[in-house]
CSV table of C-alpha atoms and ligand atoms in Angstrom, one decimal:
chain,number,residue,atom,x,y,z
Y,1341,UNK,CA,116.2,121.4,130.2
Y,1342,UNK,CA,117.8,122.0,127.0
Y,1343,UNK,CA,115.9,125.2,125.0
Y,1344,UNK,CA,115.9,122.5,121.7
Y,1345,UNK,CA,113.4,120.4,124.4
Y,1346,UNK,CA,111.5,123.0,125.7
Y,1347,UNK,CA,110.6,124.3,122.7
Y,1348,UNK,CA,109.7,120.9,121.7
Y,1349,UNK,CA,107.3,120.4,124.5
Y,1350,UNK,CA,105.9,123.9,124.3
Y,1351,UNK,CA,105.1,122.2,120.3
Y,1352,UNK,CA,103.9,119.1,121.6
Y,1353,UNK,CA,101.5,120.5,124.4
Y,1354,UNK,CA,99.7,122.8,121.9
Y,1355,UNK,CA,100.0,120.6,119.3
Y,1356,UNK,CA,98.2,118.2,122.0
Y,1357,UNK,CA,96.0,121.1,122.8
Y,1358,UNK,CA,95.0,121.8,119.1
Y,1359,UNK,CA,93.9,118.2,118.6
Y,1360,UNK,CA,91.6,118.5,121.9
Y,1361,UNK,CA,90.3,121.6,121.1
Y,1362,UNK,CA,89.0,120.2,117.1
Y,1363,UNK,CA,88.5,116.7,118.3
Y,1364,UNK,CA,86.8,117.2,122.0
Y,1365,UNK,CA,86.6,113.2,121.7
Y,1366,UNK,CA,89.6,112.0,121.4
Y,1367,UNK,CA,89.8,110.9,124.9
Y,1368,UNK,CA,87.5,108.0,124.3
Y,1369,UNK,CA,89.3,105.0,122.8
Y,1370,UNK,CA,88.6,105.1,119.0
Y,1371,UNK,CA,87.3,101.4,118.3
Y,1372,UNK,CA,84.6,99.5,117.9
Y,1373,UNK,CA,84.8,97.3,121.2
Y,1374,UNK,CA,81.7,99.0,122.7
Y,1375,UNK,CA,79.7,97.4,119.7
Y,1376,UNK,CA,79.8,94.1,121.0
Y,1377,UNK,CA,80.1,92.2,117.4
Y,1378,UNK,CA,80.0,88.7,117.8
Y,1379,UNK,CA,81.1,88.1,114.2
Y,1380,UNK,CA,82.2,89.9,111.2
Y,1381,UNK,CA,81.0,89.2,107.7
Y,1382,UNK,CA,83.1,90.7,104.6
Y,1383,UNK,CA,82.7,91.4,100.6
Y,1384,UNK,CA,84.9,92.9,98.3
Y,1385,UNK,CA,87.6,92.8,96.2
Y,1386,UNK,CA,91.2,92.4,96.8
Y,1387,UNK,CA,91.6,95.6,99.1
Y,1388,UNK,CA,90.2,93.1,101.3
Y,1389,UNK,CA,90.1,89.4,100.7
Y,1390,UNK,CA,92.3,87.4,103.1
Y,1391,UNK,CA,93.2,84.3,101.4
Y,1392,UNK,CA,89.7,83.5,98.8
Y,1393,UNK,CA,91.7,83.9,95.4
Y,1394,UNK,CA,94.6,82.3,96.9
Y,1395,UNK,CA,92.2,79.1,98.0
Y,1396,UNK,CA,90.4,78.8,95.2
Y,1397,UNK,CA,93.4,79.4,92.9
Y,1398,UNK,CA,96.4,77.6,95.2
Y,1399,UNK,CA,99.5,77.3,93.0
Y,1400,UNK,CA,103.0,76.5,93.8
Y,1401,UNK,CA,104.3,79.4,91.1
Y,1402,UNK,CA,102.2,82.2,92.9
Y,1403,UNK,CA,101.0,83.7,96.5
Y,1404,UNK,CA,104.4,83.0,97.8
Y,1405,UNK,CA,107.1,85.3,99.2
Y,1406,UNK,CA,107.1,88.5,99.5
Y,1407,UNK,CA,103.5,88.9,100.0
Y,1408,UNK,CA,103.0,89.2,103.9
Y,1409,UNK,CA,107.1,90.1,103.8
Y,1410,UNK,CA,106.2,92.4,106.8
Y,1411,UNK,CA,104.5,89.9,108.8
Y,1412,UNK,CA,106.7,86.6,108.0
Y,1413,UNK,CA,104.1,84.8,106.0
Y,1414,UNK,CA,102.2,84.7,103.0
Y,1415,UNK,CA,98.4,84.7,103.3
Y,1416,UNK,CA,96.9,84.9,100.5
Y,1417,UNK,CA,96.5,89.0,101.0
Y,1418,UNK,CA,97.6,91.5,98.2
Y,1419,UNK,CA,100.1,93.2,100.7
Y,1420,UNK,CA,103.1,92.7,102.3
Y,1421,UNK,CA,101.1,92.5,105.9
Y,1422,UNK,CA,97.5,93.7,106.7
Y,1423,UNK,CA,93.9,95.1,105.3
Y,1424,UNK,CA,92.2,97.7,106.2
Y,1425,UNK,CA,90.2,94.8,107.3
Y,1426,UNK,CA,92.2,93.8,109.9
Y,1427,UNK,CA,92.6,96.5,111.6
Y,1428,UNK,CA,88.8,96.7,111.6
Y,1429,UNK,CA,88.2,93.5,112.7
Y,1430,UNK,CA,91.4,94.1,115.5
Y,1431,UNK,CA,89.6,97.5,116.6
Y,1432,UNK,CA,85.9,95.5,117.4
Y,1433,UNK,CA,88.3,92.6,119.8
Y,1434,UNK,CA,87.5,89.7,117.2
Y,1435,UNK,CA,89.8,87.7,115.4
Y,1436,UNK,CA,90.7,88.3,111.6
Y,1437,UNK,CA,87.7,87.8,109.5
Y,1438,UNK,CA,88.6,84.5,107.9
Y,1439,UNK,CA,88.7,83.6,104.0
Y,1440,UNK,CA,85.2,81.6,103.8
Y,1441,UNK,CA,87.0,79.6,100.5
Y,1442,UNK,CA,89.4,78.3,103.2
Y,1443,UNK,CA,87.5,75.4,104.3
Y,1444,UNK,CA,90.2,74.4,107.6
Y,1445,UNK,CA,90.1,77.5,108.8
Y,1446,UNK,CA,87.5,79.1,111.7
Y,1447,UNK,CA,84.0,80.8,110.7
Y,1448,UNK,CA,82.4,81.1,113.7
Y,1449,UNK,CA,83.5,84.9,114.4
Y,1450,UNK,CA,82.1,85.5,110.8
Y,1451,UNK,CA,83.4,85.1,107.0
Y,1452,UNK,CA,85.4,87.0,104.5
Y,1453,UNK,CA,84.0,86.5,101.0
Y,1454,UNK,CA,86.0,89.1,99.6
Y,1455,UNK,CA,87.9,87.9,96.5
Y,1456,UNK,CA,90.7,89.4,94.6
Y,1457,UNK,CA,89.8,90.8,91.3
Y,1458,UNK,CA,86.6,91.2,91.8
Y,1459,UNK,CA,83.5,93.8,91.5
Y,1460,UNK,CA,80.2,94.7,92.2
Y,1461,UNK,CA,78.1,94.1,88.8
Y,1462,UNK,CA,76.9,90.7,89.0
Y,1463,UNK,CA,77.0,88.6,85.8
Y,1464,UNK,CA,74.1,89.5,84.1
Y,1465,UNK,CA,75.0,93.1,84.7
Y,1466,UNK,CA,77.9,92.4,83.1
Y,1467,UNK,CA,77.1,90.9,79.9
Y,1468,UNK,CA,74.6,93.7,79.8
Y,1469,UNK,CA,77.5,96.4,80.3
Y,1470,UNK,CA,79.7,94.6,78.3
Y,1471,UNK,CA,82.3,94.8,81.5
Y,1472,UNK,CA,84.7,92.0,81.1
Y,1473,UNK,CA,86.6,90.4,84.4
Y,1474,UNK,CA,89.8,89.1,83.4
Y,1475,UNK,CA,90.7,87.7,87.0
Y,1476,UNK,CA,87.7,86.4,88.7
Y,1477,UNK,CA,84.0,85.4,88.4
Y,1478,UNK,CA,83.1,86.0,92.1
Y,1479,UNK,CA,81.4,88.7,91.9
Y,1480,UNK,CA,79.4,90.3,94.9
Y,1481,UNK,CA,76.0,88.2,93.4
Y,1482,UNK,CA,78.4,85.1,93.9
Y,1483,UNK,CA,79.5,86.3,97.0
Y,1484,UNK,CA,76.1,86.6,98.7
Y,1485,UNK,CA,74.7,83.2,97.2
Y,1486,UNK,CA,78.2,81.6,99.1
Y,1487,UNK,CA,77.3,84.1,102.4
Y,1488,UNK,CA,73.5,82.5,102.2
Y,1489,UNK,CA,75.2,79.1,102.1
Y,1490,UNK,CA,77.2,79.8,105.2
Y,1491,UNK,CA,74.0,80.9,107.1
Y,1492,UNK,CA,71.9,77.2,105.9
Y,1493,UNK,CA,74.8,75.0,106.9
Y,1494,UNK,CA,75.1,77.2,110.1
Y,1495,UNK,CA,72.1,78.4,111.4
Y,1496,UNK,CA,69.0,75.9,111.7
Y,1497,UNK,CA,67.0,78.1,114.2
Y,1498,UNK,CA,65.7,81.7,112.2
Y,1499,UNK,CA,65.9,83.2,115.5
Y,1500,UNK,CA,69.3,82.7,116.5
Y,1501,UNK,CA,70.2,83.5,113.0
Y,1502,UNK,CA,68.5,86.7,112.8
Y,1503,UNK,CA,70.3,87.3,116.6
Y,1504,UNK,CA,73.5,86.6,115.6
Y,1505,UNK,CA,73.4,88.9,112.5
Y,1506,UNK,CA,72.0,91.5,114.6
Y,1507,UNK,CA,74.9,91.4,116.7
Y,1508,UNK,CA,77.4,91.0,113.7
Y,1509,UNK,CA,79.3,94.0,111.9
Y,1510,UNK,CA,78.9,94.0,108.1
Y,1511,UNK,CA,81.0,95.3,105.9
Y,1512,UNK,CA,81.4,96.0,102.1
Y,1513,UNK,CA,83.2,97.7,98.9
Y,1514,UNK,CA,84.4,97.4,95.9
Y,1515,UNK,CA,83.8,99.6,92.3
Y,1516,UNK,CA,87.5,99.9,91.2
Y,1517,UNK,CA,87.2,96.6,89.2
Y,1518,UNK,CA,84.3,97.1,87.7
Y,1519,UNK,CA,85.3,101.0,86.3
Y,1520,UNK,CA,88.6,99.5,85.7
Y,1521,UNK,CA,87.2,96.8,83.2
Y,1522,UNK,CA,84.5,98.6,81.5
Y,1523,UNK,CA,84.9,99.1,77.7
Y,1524,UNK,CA,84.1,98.1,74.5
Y,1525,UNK,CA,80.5,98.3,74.5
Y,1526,UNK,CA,78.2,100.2,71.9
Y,1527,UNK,CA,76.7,101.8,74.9
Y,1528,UNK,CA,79.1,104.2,75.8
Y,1529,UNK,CA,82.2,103.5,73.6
Y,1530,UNK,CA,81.4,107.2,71.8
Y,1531,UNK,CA,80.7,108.8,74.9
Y,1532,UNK,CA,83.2,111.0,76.9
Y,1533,UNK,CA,85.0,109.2,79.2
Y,1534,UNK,CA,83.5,110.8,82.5
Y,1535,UNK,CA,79.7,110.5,80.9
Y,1536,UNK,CA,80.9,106.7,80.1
Y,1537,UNK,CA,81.3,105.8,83.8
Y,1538,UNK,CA,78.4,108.1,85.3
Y,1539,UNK,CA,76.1,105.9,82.8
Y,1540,UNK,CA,77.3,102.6,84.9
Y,1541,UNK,CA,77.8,104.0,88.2
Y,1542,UNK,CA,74.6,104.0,89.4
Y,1543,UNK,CA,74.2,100.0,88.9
Y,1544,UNK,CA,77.5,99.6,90.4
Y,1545,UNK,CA,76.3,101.2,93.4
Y,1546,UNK,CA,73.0,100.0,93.2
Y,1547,UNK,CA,74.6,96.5,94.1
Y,1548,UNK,CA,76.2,97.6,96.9
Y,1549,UNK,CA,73.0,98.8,98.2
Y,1550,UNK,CA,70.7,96.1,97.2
Y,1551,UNK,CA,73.2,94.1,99.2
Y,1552,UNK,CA,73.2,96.3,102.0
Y,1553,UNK,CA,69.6,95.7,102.1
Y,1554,UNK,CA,69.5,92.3,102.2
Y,1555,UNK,CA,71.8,92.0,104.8
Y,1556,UNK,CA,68.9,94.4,106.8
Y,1557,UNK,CA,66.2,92.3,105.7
Y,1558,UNK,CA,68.4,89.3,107.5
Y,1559,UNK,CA,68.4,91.5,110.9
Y,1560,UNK,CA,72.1,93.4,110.1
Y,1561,UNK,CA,71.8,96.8,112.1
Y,1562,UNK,CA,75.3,98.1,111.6
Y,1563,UNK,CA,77.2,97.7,108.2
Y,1564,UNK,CA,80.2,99.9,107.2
Y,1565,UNK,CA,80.6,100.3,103.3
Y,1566,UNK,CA,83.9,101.7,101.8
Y,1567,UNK,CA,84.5,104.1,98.9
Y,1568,UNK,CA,87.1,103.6,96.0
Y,1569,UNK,CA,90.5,105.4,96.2
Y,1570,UNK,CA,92.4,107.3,93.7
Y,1571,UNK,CA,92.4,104.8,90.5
Y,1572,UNK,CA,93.9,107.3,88.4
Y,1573,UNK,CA,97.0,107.4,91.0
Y,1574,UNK,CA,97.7,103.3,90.1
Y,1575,UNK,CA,100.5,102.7,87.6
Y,1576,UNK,CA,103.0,101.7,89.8
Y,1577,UNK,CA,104.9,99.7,87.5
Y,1578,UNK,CA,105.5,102.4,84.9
Y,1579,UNK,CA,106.7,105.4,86.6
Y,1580,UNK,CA,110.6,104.9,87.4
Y,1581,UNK,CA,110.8,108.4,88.9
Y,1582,UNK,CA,109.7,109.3,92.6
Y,1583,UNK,CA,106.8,111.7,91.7
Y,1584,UNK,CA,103.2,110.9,91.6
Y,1585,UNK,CA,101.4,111.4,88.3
Y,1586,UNK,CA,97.7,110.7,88.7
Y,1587,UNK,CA,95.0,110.8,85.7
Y,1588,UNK,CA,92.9,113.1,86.8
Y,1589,UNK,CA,89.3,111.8,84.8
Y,1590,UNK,CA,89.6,108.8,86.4
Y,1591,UNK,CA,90.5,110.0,90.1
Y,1592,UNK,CA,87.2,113.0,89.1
Y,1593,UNK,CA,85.2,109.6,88.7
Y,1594,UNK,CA,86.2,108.2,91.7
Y,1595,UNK,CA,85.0,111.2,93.5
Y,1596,UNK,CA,81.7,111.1,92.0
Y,1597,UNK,CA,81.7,107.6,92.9
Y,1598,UNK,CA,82.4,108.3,96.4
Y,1599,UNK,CA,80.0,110.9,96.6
Y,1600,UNK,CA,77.1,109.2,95.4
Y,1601,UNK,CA,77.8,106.2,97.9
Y,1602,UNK,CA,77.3,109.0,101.0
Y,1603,UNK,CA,74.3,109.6,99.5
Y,1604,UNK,CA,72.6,106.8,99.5
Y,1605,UNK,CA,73.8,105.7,102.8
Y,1606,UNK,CA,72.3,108.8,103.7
Y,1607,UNK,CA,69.2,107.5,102.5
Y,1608,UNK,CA,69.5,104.4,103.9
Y,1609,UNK,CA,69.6,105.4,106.8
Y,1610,UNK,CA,66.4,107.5,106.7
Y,1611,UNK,CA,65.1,104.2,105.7
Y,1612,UNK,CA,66.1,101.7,108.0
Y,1613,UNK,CA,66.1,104.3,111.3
Y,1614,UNK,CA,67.2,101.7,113.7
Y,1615,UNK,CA,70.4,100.7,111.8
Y,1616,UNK,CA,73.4,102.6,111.2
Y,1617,UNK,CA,76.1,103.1,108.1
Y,1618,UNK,CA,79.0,104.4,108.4
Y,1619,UNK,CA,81.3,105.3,104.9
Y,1620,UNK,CA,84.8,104.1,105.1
Y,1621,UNK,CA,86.7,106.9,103.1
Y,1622,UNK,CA,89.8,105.0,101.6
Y,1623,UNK,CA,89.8,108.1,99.5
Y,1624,UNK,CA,90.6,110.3,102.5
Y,1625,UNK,CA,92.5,107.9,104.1
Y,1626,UNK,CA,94.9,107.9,100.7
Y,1627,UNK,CA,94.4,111.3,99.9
Y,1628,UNK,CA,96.1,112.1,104.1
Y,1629,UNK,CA,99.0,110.1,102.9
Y,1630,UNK,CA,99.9,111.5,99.7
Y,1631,UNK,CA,99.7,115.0,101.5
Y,1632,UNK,CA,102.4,114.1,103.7
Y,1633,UNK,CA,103.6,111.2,102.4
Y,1634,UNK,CA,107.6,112.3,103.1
Y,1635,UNK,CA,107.3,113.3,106.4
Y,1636,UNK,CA,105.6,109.7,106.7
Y,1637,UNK,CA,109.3,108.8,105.9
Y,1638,UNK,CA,107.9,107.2,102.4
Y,1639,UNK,CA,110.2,108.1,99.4
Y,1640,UNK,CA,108.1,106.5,96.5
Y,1641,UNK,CA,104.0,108.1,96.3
Y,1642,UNK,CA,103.6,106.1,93.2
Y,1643,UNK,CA,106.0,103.4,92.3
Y,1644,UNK,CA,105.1,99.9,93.5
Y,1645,UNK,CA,107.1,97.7,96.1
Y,1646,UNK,CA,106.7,94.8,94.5
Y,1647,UNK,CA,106.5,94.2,90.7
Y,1648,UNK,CA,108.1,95.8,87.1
Y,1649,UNK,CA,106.7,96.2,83.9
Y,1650,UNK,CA,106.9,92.8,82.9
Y,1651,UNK,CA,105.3,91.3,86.0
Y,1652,UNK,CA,102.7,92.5,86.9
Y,1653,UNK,CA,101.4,90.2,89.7
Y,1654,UNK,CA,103.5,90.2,93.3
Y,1655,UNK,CA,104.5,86.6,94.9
Y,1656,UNK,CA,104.9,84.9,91.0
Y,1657,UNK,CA,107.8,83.6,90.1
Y,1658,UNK,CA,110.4,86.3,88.7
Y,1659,UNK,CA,108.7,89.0,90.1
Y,1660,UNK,CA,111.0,91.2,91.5
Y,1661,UNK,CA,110.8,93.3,94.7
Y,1662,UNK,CA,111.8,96.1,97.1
Y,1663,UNK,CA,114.1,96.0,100.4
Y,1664,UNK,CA,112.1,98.4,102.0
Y,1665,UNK,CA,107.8,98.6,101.4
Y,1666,UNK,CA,107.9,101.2,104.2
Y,1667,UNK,CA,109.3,103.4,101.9
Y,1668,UNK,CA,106.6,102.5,99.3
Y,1669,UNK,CA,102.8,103.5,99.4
Y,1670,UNK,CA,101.7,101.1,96.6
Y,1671,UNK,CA,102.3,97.4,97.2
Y,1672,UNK,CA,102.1,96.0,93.8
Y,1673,UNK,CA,101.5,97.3,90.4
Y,1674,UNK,CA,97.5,96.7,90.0
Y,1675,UNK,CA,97.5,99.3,93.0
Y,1676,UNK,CA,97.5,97.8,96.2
Y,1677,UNK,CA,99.0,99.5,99.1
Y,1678,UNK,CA,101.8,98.5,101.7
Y,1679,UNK,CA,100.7,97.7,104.9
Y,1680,UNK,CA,102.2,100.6,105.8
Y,1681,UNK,CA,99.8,102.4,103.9
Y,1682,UNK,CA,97.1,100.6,104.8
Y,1683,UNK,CA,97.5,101.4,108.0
Y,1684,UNK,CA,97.6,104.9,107.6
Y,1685,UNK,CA,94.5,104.9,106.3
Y,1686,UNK,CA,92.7,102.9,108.9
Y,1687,UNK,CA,94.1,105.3,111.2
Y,1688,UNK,CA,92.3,108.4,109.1
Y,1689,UNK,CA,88.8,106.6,108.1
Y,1690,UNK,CA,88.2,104.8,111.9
Y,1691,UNK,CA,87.1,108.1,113.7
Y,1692,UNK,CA,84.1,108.3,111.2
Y,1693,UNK,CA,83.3,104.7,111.4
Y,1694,UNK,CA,83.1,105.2,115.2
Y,1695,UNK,CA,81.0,108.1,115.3
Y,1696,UNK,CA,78.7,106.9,112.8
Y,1697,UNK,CA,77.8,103.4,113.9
Y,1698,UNK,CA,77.5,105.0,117.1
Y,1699,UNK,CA,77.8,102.1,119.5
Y,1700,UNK,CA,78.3,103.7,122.7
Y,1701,UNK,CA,75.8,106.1,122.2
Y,1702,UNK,CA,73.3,105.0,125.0
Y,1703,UNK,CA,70.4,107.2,123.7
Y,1704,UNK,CA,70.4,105.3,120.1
Y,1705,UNK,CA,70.2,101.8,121.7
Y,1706,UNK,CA,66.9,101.3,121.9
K,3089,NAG,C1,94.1,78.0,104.6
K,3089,NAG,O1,94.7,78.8,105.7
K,3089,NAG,C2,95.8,78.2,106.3
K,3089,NAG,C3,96.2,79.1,107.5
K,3089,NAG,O2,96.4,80.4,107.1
K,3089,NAG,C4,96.9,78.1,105.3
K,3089,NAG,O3,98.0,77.5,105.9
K,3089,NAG,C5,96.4,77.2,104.1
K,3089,NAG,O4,97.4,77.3,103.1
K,3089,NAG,C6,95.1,77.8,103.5
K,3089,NAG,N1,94.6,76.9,102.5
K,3089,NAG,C7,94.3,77.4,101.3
K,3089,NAG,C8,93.8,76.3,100.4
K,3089,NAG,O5,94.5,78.5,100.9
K,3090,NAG,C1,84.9,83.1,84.3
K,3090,NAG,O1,83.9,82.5,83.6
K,3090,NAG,C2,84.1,82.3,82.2
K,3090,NAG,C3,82.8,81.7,81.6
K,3090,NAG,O2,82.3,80.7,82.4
K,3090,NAG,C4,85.3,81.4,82.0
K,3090,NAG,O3,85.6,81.2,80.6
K,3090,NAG,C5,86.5,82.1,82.7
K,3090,NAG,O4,87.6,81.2,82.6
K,3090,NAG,C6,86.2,82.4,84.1
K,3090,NAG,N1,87.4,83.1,84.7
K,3090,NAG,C7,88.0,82.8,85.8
K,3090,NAG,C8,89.2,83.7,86.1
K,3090,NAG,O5,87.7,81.9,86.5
């Protein structure tokens, strides 16, 4: 044996023992089989919608190549291949959760009502607000009127209803549209910036949460609700350089954002004792990347794959794009991230989602 690979292996094995030693877990297999979800039900924005914008706005001038570039086909997804999503709904042995827009496609392993552009402040809060969506009027209030649909045309018997959704994972986020549109109202306009969005926040969140709860009330135990990332890191499309040049009021924001969430699952959860939440950190999950992100073998923290200054939307006509999204950690200029990316940060936020739903925990299953 060469000294090069013993030293090596003398790395590896305490390397191997180091991770043992601070995770004494990580022999058990980190997904979410031992749940047993029959189905998985989905809302959000565009960090997770699998093909609802693209149904509900088909064109022949958009969605096309090279979204899903990485994966051969375009699927209506803002990424070159997979969600977050996916890899959830690939870690619980289910199939991907399926746009609920897309009529021909399967909903019997659940529904994604995620849509692209979207946030949590439903209309009324809105006009109240004075926060303006541009790209989309399903909001999560619309999304949960379309969810209560499904269940009516699905489920005739209450009791097999309220079983199935018992058995079913739920899972939900969104924020960064609705901070990203606010403006312009009397409100808040002469307000700092940070005291701006601390004013809406709690209304933001409060939809989440009021969701949350009415998926409970239904007979949801186990529900998974994700953070916001970095929004002052987006701006993909302006920064020709390979650094990374964040805003930091807005990423300060986020945080708050983030940090009020854990609270109130917290809360929840002293609530409703015989459910559980568990907080996927996209934060962290980013945050891991961005630490590293060379020896990940990316090359651009910041600058988008797909997209320039003067188009701003990936898979239009015109817009142009990379050779290589591995070497890119945003997808697109409006911030998405590569599938790459994506699944870095799956890798970093699935430990907590294990450990908190707590499936094979035999002394919680009552
Ligand atoms: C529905 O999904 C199928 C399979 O992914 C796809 O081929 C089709 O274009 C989608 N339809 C719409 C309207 O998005
Ligand atoms: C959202 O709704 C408003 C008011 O009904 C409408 O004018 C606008 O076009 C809608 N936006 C989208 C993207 O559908």
């Amino acid at each position: 044996m060469s000294l090069w690979f013993e030293s090596r292996l003398a790395t590896l094995s305490s390397l191997l023992l180091l991770i043992f030693l601070v995770h004494p877990h990580s022999c058990k297999a980190v997904d979410l089989k031992p749940c047993g979800f029959q189905a998985i039900y989905n809302f959000g924005d565009s960090l997770s919608d699998t093909g609802n914008a693209m149904a509900e706005h088909p064109s022949p001038h958009a969605w096309h190549y090279p979204l899903g570039m990485t994966i051969g086909r375009a699927t209506g997804r803002a990424c070159d291949g997979l969600l977050i999503i996916d890899h959830i709904a690939e870690a619980t042995g289910l199939p991907f959760c399926n746009p609920y827009l897309n009529k021909s496609l399967d909903h019997s392993k659940g529904a994604n009502f995620a849509v692209g552009g979207t946030g949590l402040l439903s209309k009324e809060e809105r006009a109240e607000w004075n926060v303006n969506f541009v790209w989309s009027n399903d909001s999560l209030d619309v999304q949960l009127r379309w969810f209560d649909q499904h269940l009516n045309d699905n489920f005739k018997d209450e009791k097999a209803r309220r079983d199935h959704l018992k058995s079913s994972l739920f899972v939900i986020g969104g924020g960064g549209n609705d901070y990203g549109a606010m403006g312009g109202s009397p409100l808040y306009d002469k307000l700092p910036y940070i005291e701006q969005k601390k004013l809406i926040m709690p209304v933001v969140v409060g939809a989440l949460v009021d969701a949350v709860k009415k998926f409970i009330s239904y007979g949801a135990n186990k529900v998974i609700a994700t953070g916001v990332y970095q929004g002052g890191c987006i701006g993909g499309c302006k920064v020709t350089d390979k650094g990374l040049h964040c805003w930091e009021p807005t990423n300060e924001f986020h945080k708050l954002h983030n940090e009020f969430l854990q609270r109130k699952l917290q809360e929840l959860g002293k609530e409703y004792p015989d459910a559980r939440f568990a907080y996927g950190d996209v934060w962290g999950g980013a945050q891991w990347i961005w630490d590293r992100y060379q020896s990940l073998g990316f090359v651009y923290p910041q600058k988008a794959c797909c997209g320039d200054k003067d188009h701003m939307y990936c898979g239009m006509d015109g817009t142009p794009w990379c050779s290589n999204p591995n070497e890119h950690v945003f997808w697109d200029c409006p911030g998405h991230f590569t599938d790459k990316s994506y699944r870095y940060m799956y890798q970093q936020m699935i430990p907590r989602i294990v450990e908190e739903l707590q499936c094979d925990d035999k002394k919680n299953e009552l």
